[in-house]
Short mmCIF file of C-alpha atoms in Angstrom, two decimals:
data_model
loop_
_atom_site.label_atom_id
_atom_site.label_comp_id
_atom_site.label_asym_id
_atom_site.label_seq_id
_atom_site.Cartn_x
_atom_site.Cartn_y
_atom_site.Cartn_z
CA MET A 1 146.26 -29.01 -54.80
CA TRP A 2 148.91 -28.03 -57.33
CA TYR A 3 150.93 -30.14 -59.74
CA VAL A 4 154.28 -29.52 -61.39
CA LEU A 5 154.67 -30.16 -65.13
CA ILE A 6 158.35 -30.69 -65.78
CA GLY A 7 158.24 -30.57 -69.59
CA ILE A 8 160.36 -33.21 -71.31
CA PRO A 9 162.18 -35.24 -68.61
CA GLY A 10 165.83 -35.75 -69.38
CA LEU A 11 165.92 -32.90 -71.90
CA GLU A 12 165.45 -29.96 -69.52
CA ALA A 13 168.69 -28.37 -70.74
CA LEU A 14 167.32 -28.33 -74.30
CA HIS A 15 163.90 -26.86 -73.46
CA THR A 16 164.75 -23.46 -74.92
CA TRP A 17 165.97 -24.95 -78.20
CA ILE A 18 163.01 -27.35 -78.43
CA SER A 19 160.61 -24.46 -77.85
CA ILE A 20 161.76 -22.61 -80.99
CA PRO A 21 160.41 -25.10 -83.59
CA ILE A 22 157.33 -25.76 -81.42
CA CYS A 23 156.57 -22.03 -81.26
CA PHE A 24 157.09 -21.67 -85.01
CA MET A 25 154.81 -24.64 -85.74
CA TYR A 26 152.16 -23.28 -83.38
CA ILE A 27 152.16 -19.87 -85.11
CA VAL A 28 151.85 -21.56 -88.52
CA ALA A 29 149.07 -23.85 -87.20
CA VAL A 30 147.06 -20.98 -85.70
CA THR A 31 147.50 -18.74 -88.76
CA GLY A 32 146.79 -21.51 -91.26
CA ASN A 33 143.73 -22.91 -89.53
CA ILE A 34 142.15 -19.51 -88.81
CA PHE A 35 142.69 -18.53 -92.45
CA LEU A 36 141.24 -21.86 -93.65
CA VAL A 37 138.09 -21.50 -91.50
CA PHE A 38 137.70 -17.88 -92.59
CA LEU A 39 138.17 -18.79 -96.27
CA ILE A 40 135.62 -21.64 -96.18
CA MET A 41 133.04 -19.64 -94.22
CA THR A 42 133.26 -16.53 -96.41
CA GLU A 43 133.58 -18.10 -99.87
CA ARG A 44 130.23 -19.48 -101.05
CA SER A 45 131.93 -21.62 -103.69
CA LEU A 46 133.53 -23.60 -100.83
CA HIS A 47 130.23 -24.30 -99.06
CA GLU A 48 130.41 -27.94 -100.09
CA PRO A 49 130.40 -30.97 -97.74
CA MET A 50 134.13 -31.69 -98.09
CA TYR A 51 135.10 -28.12 -97.22
CA LEU A 52 132.60 -27.83 -94.37
CA PHE A 53 134.11 -30.96 -92.82
CA LEU A 54 137.55 -29.44 -93.46
CA SER A 55 136.53 -26.29 -91.57
CA MET A 56 135.49 -28.51 -88.61
CA LEU A 57 138.88 -30.23 -88.75
CA ALA A 58 140.69 -26.88 -88.86
CA LEU A 59 138.72 -25.63 -85.85
CA ALA A 60 139.52 -28.82 -83.91
CA ASP A 61 143.23 -28.46 -84.79
CA LEU A 62 143.18 -24.85 -83.63
CA LEU A 63 141.60 -25.78 -80.28
CA LEU A 64 143.88 -28.79 -79.72
CA SER A 65 147.10 -26.83 -80.21
CA THR A 66 145.81 -23.85 -78.21
CA ALA A 67 144.80 -26.09 -75.28
CA THR A 68 148.38 -27.36 -74.92
CA VAL A 69 151.09 -25.25 -76.57
CA PRO A 70 150.81 -21.96 -74.60
CA LYS A 71 151.35 -23.79 -71.28
CA MET A 72 154.10 -25.88 -72.88
CA LEU A 73 155.95 -22.75 -74.00
CA ALA A 74 155.46 -21.18 -70.54
CA ILE A 75 157.23 -24.22 -69.07
CA PHE A 76 160.06 -24.07 -71.61
CA TRP A 77 160.60 -20.30 -71.49
CA PHE A 78 159.59 -19.12 -68.02
CA HIS A 79 159.76 -22.35 -65.95
CA SER A 80 156.07 -21.80 -65.17
CA SER A 81 155.52 -25.44 -64.24
CA ASP A 82 152.77 -25.13 -61.63
CA ILE A 83 149.20 -26.02 -62.55
CA SER A 84 146.23 -26.45 -60.24
CA PHE A 85 144.37 -29.75 -59.97
CA CYS A 86 141.26 -28.17 -61.54
CA GLY A 87 143.35 -26.60 -64.30
CA CYS A 88 145.06 -29.92 -64.98
CA VAL A 89 141.78 -31.87 -65.12
CA SER A 90 140.27 -29.19 -67.39
CA GLN A 91 143.22 -29.40 -69.77
CA MET A 92 143.00 -33.21 -69.73
CA PHE A 93 139.28 -33.09 -70.58
CA PHE A 94 139.69 -30.66 -73.49
CA ILE A 95 142.63 -32.58 -74.99
CA HIS A 96 140.76 -35.90 -74.96
CA PHE A 97 137.49 -34.26 -76.01
CA ILE A 98 139.07 -32.57 -79.05
CA PHE A 99 141.02 -35.71 -80.00
CA VAL A 100 137.87 -37.89 -80.03
CA ALA A 101 135.93 -35.21 -81.94
CA GLU A 102 138.72 -34.86 -84.50
CA SER A 103 138.77 -38.61 -85.04
CA ALA A 104 135.01 -38.48 -85.70
CA ILE A 105 135.52 -35.64 -88.19
CA LEU A 106 138.12 -37.69 -90.09
CA LEU A 107 135.60 -40.54 -90.22
CA ALA A 108 132.97 -38.13 -91.56
CA MET A 109 135.45 -36.96 -94.21
CA ALA A 110 136.04 -40.60 -95.23
CA PHE A 111 132.27 -41.03 -95.54
CA ASP A 112 132.17 -37.88 -97.68
CA ARG A 113 134.76 -39.35 -100.06
CA TYR A 114 132.91 -42.69 -100.11
CA VAL A 115 129.63 -41.03 -101.13
CA ALA A 116 131.34 -38.73 -103.66
CA ILE A 117 133.07 -41.60 -105.46
CA CYS A 118 130.65 -44.51 -105.01
CA TYR A 119 127.38 -42.55 -105.33
CA PRO A 120 128.28 -39.34 -107.21
CA LEU A 121 124.75 -38.72 -108.48
CA LYS A 122 123.32 -38.85 -104.95
CA TYR A 123 126.14 -36.84 -103.34
CA THR A 124 124.27 -33.56 -102.90
CA THR A 125 121.04 -35.27 -101.79
CA ILE A 126 122.78 -37.47 -99.18
CA LEU A 127 125.19 -34.88 -97.72
CA THR A 128 122.89 -31.89 -97.29
CA SER A 129 123.68 -28.98 -94.95
CA THR A 130 121.27 -30.46 -92.39
CA VAL A 131 123.01 -33.84 -92.47
CA ILE A 132 126.45 -32.21 -92.14
CA GLY A 133 125.21 -30.21 -89.13
CA LYS A 134 123.82 -33.37 -87.51
CA ILE A 135 127.14 -35.17 -88.09
CA GLY A 136 129.00 -32.29 -86.42
CA ILE A 137 126.64 -32.33 -83.41
CA ALA A 138 126.90 -36.14 -83.18
CA ALA A 139 130.71 -35.87 -83.09
CA LEU A 140 130.52 -33.37 -80.20
CA VAL A 141 127.93 -35.40 -78.25
CA ARG A 142 129.96 -38.61 -78.66
CA SER A 143 133.11 -36.85 -77.42
CA LEU A 144 131.21 -35.46 -74.44
CA LEU A 145 129.80 -38.87 -73.49
CA ILE A 146 133.21 -40.53 -73.78
CA CYS A 147 135.27 -37.85 -72.01
CA CYS A 148 133.01 -36.74 -69.14
CA PRO A 149 133.62 -40.01 -67.20
CA PHE A 150 137.36 -39.20 -67.22
CA ILE A 151 136.63 -36.30 -64.86
CA PHE A 152 134.73 -38.58 -62.45
CA LEU A 153 137.41 -41.30 -62.65
CA ILE A 154 140.15 -38.79 -61.79
CA ASN A 155 138.20 -37.10 -58.99
CA ARG A 156 137.30 -40.39 -57.27
CA LEU A 157 140.96 -41.27 -56.69
CA LEU A 158 142.81 -40.63 -53.42
CA TYR A 159 145.97 -38.55 -53.79
CA CYS A 160 148.74 -38.58 -51.21
CA GLY A 161 151.21 -35.86 -52.08
CA ARG A 162 152.88 -36.89 -55.33
CA LYS A 163 152.81 -33.77 -57.51
CA ILE A 164 155.41 -34.21 -60.28
CA LEU A 165 153.95 -34.84 -63.74
CA PRO A 166 156.71 -35.91 -66.16
CA HIS A 167 154.97 -34.29 -69.11
CA SER A 168 154.35 -30.93 -70.81
CA TYR A 169 150.57 -31.14 -70.45
CA CYS A 170 147.98 -33.07 -68.44
CA GLU A 171 146.48 -36.29 -69.71
CA HIS A 172 144.33 -38.95 -68.08
CA MET A 173 146.80 -41.70 -67.20
CA GLY A 174 149.50 -39.21 -66.22
CA ILE A 175 147.23 -37.76 -63.52
CA ALA A 176 145.86 -41.17 -62.47
CA ARG A 177 149.37 -42.52 -61.84
CA LEU A 178 149.91 -39.85 -59.17
CA ALA A 179 147.15 -41.40 -57.05
CA CYS A 180 147.64 -43.85 -54.19
CA ASP A 181 144.48 -45.75 -55.17
CA ASN A 182 144.01 -48.67 -57.50
CA ILE A 183 143.76 -47.23 -61.02
CA ASN A 184 142.73 -50.40 -62.86
CA ILE A 185 139.29 -48.93 -63.64
CA ASN A 186 140.98 -45.87 -65.19
CA ILE A 187 143.22 -48.10 -67.31
CA ILE A 188 140.37 -50.36 -68.44
CA TYR A 189 138.03 -47.45 -69.24
CA GLY A 190 140.74 -45.51 -71.13
CA LEU A 191 141.74 -48.56 -73.19
CA THR A 192 138.13 -49.59 -73.86
CA MET A 193 137.06 -46.12 -74.97
CA ALA A 194 140.14 -45.76 -77.17
CA LEU A 195 139.30 -49.02 -78.94
CA LEU A 196 135.55 -48.34 -79.20
CA SER A 197 135.89 -44.76 -80.39
CA THR A 198 139.18 -44.06 -82.16
CA GLY A 199 139.85 -47.74 -82.93
CA LEU A 200 136.37 -48.16 -84.42
CA ASP A 201 136.82 -44.93 -86.40
CA VAL A 202 139.99 -46.33 -87.96
CA VAL A 203 138.26 -49.60 -88.85
CA LEU A 204 135.36 -47.74 -90.50
CA ILE A 205 137.77 -45.44 -92.37
CA VAL A 206 139.66 -48.47 -93.70
CA MET A 207 136.36 -50.08 -94.75
CA SER A 208 135.35 -46.86 -96.52
CA TYR A 209 138.57 -46.80 -98.51
CA MET A 210 138.29 -50.50 -99.36
CA MET A 211 134.87 -49.79 -100.89
CA ILE A 212 136.26 -46.68 -102.61
CA LEU A 213 139.10 -48.72 -104.14
CA HIS A 214 136.65 -51.40 -105.24
CA THR A 215 134.58 -48.76 -107.03
CA VAL A 216 137.58 -46.93 -108.49
CA PHE A 217 139.11 -50.06 -110.05
CA GLN A 218 135.85 -50.79 -111.82
CA ILE A 219 136.26 -47.53 -113.76
CA PRO A 220 137.62 -48.43 -117.23
CA SER A 221 139.65 -45.25 -117.76
CA TRP A 222 142.99 -44.96 -115.92
CA THR A 223 142.73 -41.17 -116.11
CA ALA A 224 139.37 -41.25 -114.35
CA ARG A 225 140.76 -43.68 -111.75
CA LEU A 226 143.67 -41.39 -110.94
CA LYS A 227 141.38 -38.36 -110.79
CA ALA A 228 139.09 -40.15 -108.31
CA LEU A 229 142.01 -41.31 -106.15
CA ASN A 230 143.57 -37.84 -106.23
CA THR A 231 140.50 -36.42 -104.49
CA CYS A 232 141.32 -38.75 -101.55
CA ALA A 233 145.06 -37.98 -101.38
CA SER A 234 144.80 -35.05 -98.95
CA HIS A 235 142.49 -36.97 -96.62
CA ILE A 236 144.79 -40.02 -96.58
CA CYS A 237 147.80 -37.81 -95.72
CA VAL A 238 145.88 -36.15 -92.88
CA ILE A 239 144.75 -39.55 -91.54
CA LEU A 240 148.32 -40.85 -91.43
CA ILE A 241 149.62 -37.66 -89.78
CA PHE A 242 146.84 -37.75 -87.18
CA TYR A 243 146.71 -41.42 -86.21
CA THR A 244 150.37 -42.53 -86.48
CA PRO A 245 151.81 -40.42 -83.60
CA ALA A 246 148.56 -40.76 -81.63
CA PHE A 247 148.67 -44.56 -81.64
CA PHE A 248 152.42 -44.54 -81.00
CA SER A 249 151.93 -42.39 -77.89
CA PHE A 250 148.91 -44.40 -76.74
CA PHE A 251 150.52 -47.84 -76.97
CA ALA A 252 154.02 -46.74 -75.94
CA HIS A 253 152.58 -45.08 -72.82
CA ARG A 254 150.75 -48.27 -71.82
CA PHE A 255 152.93 -51.10 -73.11
CA GLY A 256 156.28 -49.52 -73.94
CA GLY A 257 157.65 -49.90 -70.44
CA GLU A 258 161.38 -49.24 -70.39
CA THR A 259 161.83 -50.20 -74.05
CA ILE A 260 161.18 -46.67 -75.28
CA PRO A 261 162.84 -43.82 -73.31
CA ARG A 262 160.41 -41.54 -71.50
CA HIS A 263 161.69 -38.42 -73.23
CA ILE A 264 160.84 -40.00 -76.61
CA HIS A 265 157.25 -40.61 -75.40
CA ILE A 266 156.88 -37.01 -74.28
CA LEU A 267 158.61 -35.50 -77.33
CA VAL A 268 156.32 -37.39 -79.73
CA ALA A 269 153.29 -36.38 -77.62
CA ASN A 270 154.39 -32.74 -77.80
CA LEU A 271 154.92 -32.84 -81.55
CA TYR A 272 151.54 -34.54 -81.99
CA VAL A 273 149.65 -31.44 -80.79
CA VAL A 274 151.46 -29.08 -83.20
CA VAL A 275 152.58 -31.04 -86.26
CA PRO A 276 149.15 -32.25 -87.54
CA PRO A 277 147.51 -28.83 -86.90
CA MET A 278 150.38 -27.17 -88.78
CA LEU A 279 150.43 -29.58 -91.73
CA ASN A 280 146.70 -30.06 -92.33
CA PRO A 281 146.04 -26.57 -93.82
CA ILE A 282 149.23 -26.86 -95.89
CA ILE A 283 148.27 -30.31 -97.26
CA TYR A 284 144.77 -29.20 -98.23
CA GLY A 285 146.10 -25.92 -99.59
CA VAL A 286 148.62 -27.70 -101.82
CA LYS A 287 146.38 -30.59 -102.93
CA THR A 288 143.03 -28.81 -103.34
CA LYS A 289 142.73 -26.69 -106.49
CA GLN A 290 139.64 -24.79 -105.29
CA ILE A 291 141.43 -23.58 -102.15
CA GLN A 292 144.53 -22.69 -104.18
CA ASN A 293 142.44 -20.62 -106.58
CA ARG A 294 140.67 -18.72 -103.78
CA VAL A 295 143.96 -18.01 -101.99
CA VAL A 296 145.57 -16.71 -105.20
CA LEU A 297 142.50 -14.56 -105.90
CA ILE A 298 142.50 -13.06 -102.40
CA PHE A 299 146.22 -12.25 -102.46
CA SER A 300 145.93 -10.82 -105.98
CA SER A 301 143.12 -8.54 -104.79
CA VAL A 302 145.19 -7.45 -101.77
CA ILE A 303 148.24 -6.70 -103.93
CA THR A 304 146.13 -4.82 -106.50
CA SER A 305 144.48 -2.69 -103.83
CA CYS A 306 147.86 -1.81 -102.36
#
């Protein structure tokens, strides 16, 4: 069985123009995240918990954009809209898997900032390399446990010929709505898992920052307060960039009805898989002095050798 991904419904005439910024953002995202992972892995001075978590985030961003954008551009440029049922389900699984894992990584980064600011003397003893590795494995296992049932829930449905997916990539509810069966279980499971995984992550991140703020405002020096808060600035920016379009797409898709035009849903969903992966390396590169210094040193060495 084959499906047809039609891209952005209602904006088919603009596909070529829309593809230009998406392609540019994808190139920047791939280049930036590969460079960031390479920099953190090769520079021993960056083998600290915050940067190791950042390398996990960069890898997740790289995989998320690569799982979606190449097919999206094939639709926009070459009208290559066909995708097999197995290919569609595989893409759906990887998108949801990476999203849940990335949310867990952002939670781990919030925990890192909490320990660094609230328990600075215990920072290196709490967040050891072993603990960081276990956190990474836990994030992957949690994503696997949450996302594997999606495959079963999609495969159990009876399909009766509807093949048009009004989207640029495959996602759980988009496929489920093509079925002739009752999809209430799919809706309930998707909503429940979103609230218990991503929703819970957001709650825990907010709690972490509430405790961070409580600790910071007990510091007598305003200079020290600002310095402590500045270490969180990059992470807060990344959180807002990651969760804002994600929650917009999630709730608009389920409760937006006819209030929000379909092409707005799809356009935001398309931008979501390229904008955060593009901006995250830039934000950390601009806001993190250690990364700036290593980048300047590398480019200076390259220029000198030339």
